[in-house]
PDB file of C-alpha atoms in Angstrom:
ATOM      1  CA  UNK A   1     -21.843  -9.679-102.502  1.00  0.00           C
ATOM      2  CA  UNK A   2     -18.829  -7.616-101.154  1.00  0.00           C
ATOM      3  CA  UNK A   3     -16.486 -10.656-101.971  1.00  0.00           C
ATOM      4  CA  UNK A   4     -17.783 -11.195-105.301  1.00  0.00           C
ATOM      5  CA  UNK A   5     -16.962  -7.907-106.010  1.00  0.00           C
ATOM      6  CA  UNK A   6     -13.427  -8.038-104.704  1.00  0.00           C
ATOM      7  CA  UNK A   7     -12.662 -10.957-106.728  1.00  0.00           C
ATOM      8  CA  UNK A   8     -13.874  -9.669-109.434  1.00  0.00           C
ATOM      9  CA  UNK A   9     -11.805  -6.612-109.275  1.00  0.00           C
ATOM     10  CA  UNK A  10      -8.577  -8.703-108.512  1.00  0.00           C
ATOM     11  CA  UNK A  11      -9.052 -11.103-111.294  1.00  0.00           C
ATOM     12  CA  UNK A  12      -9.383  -7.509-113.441  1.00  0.00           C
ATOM     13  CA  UNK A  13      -6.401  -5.969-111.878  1.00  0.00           C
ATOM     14  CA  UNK A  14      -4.250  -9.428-112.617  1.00  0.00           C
ATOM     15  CA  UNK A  15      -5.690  -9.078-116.415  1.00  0.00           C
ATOM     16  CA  UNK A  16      -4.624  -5.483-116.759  1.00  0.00           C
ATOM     17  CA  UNK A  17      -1.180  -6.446-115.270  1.00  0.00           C
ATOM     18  CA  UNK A  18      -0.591  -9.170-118.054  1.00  0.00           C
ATOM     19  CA  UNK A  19      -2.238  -6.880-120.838  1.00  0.00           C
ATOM     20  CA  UNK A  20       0.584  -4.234-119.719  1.00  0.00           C
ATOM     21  CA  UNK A  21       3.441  -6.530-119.896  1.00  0.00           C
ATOM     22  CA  UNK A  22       2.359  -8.290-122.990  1.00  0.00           C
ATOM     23  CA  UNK A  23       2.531  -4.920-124.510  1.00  0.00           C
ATOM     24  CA  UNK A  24       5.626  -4.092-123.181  1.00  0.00           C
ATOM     25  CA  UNK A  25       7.333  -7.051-124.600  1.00  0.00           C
ATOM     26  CA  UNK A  26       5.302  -6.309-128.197  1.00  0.00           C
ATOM     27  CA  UNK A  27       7.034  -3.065-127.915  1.00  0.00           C
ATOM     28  CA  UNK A  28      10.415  -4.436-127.238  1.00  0.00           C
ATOM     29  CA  UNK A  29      10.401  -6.936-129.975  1.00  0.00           C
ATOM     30  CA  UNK A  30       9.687  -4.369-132.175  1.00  0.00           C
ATOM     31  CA  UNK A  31      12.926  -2.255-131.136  1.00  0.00           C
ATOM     32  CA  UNK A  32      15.034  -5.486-131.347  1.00  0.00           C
ATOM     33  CA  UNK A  33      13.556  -6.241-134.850  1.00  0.00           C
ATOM     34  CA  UNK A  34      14.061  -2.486-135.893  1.00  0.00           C
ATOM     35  CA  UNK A  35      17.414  -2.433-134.955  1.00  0.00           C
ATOM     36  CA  UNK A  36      18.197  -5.703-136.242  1.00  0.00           C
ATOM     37  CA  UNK A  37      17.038  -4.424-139.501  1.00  0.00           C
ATOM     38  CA  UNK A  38      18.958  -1.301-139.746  1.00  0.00           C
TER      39      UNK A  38
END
């Protein structure tokens, strides 16, 4: 049972990590394109 919950909360923490750079790079594209525009 411990184990299952240890995966579980490093196959979370890997999700959050990927959420937080795919927003990161959302945000960046969105300065590029901004600035590209202006």
């Amino acid at each position: 049972m411990i184990r299952l919950a240890f995966a579980l909360t490093a196959i979370l923490a890997l999700a959050a990590c990927e959420t937080t750079k795919g927003v990161g790079r959302d945000v960046q594209n969105a300065g590029e394109a901004l600035d590209q525009a202006i």
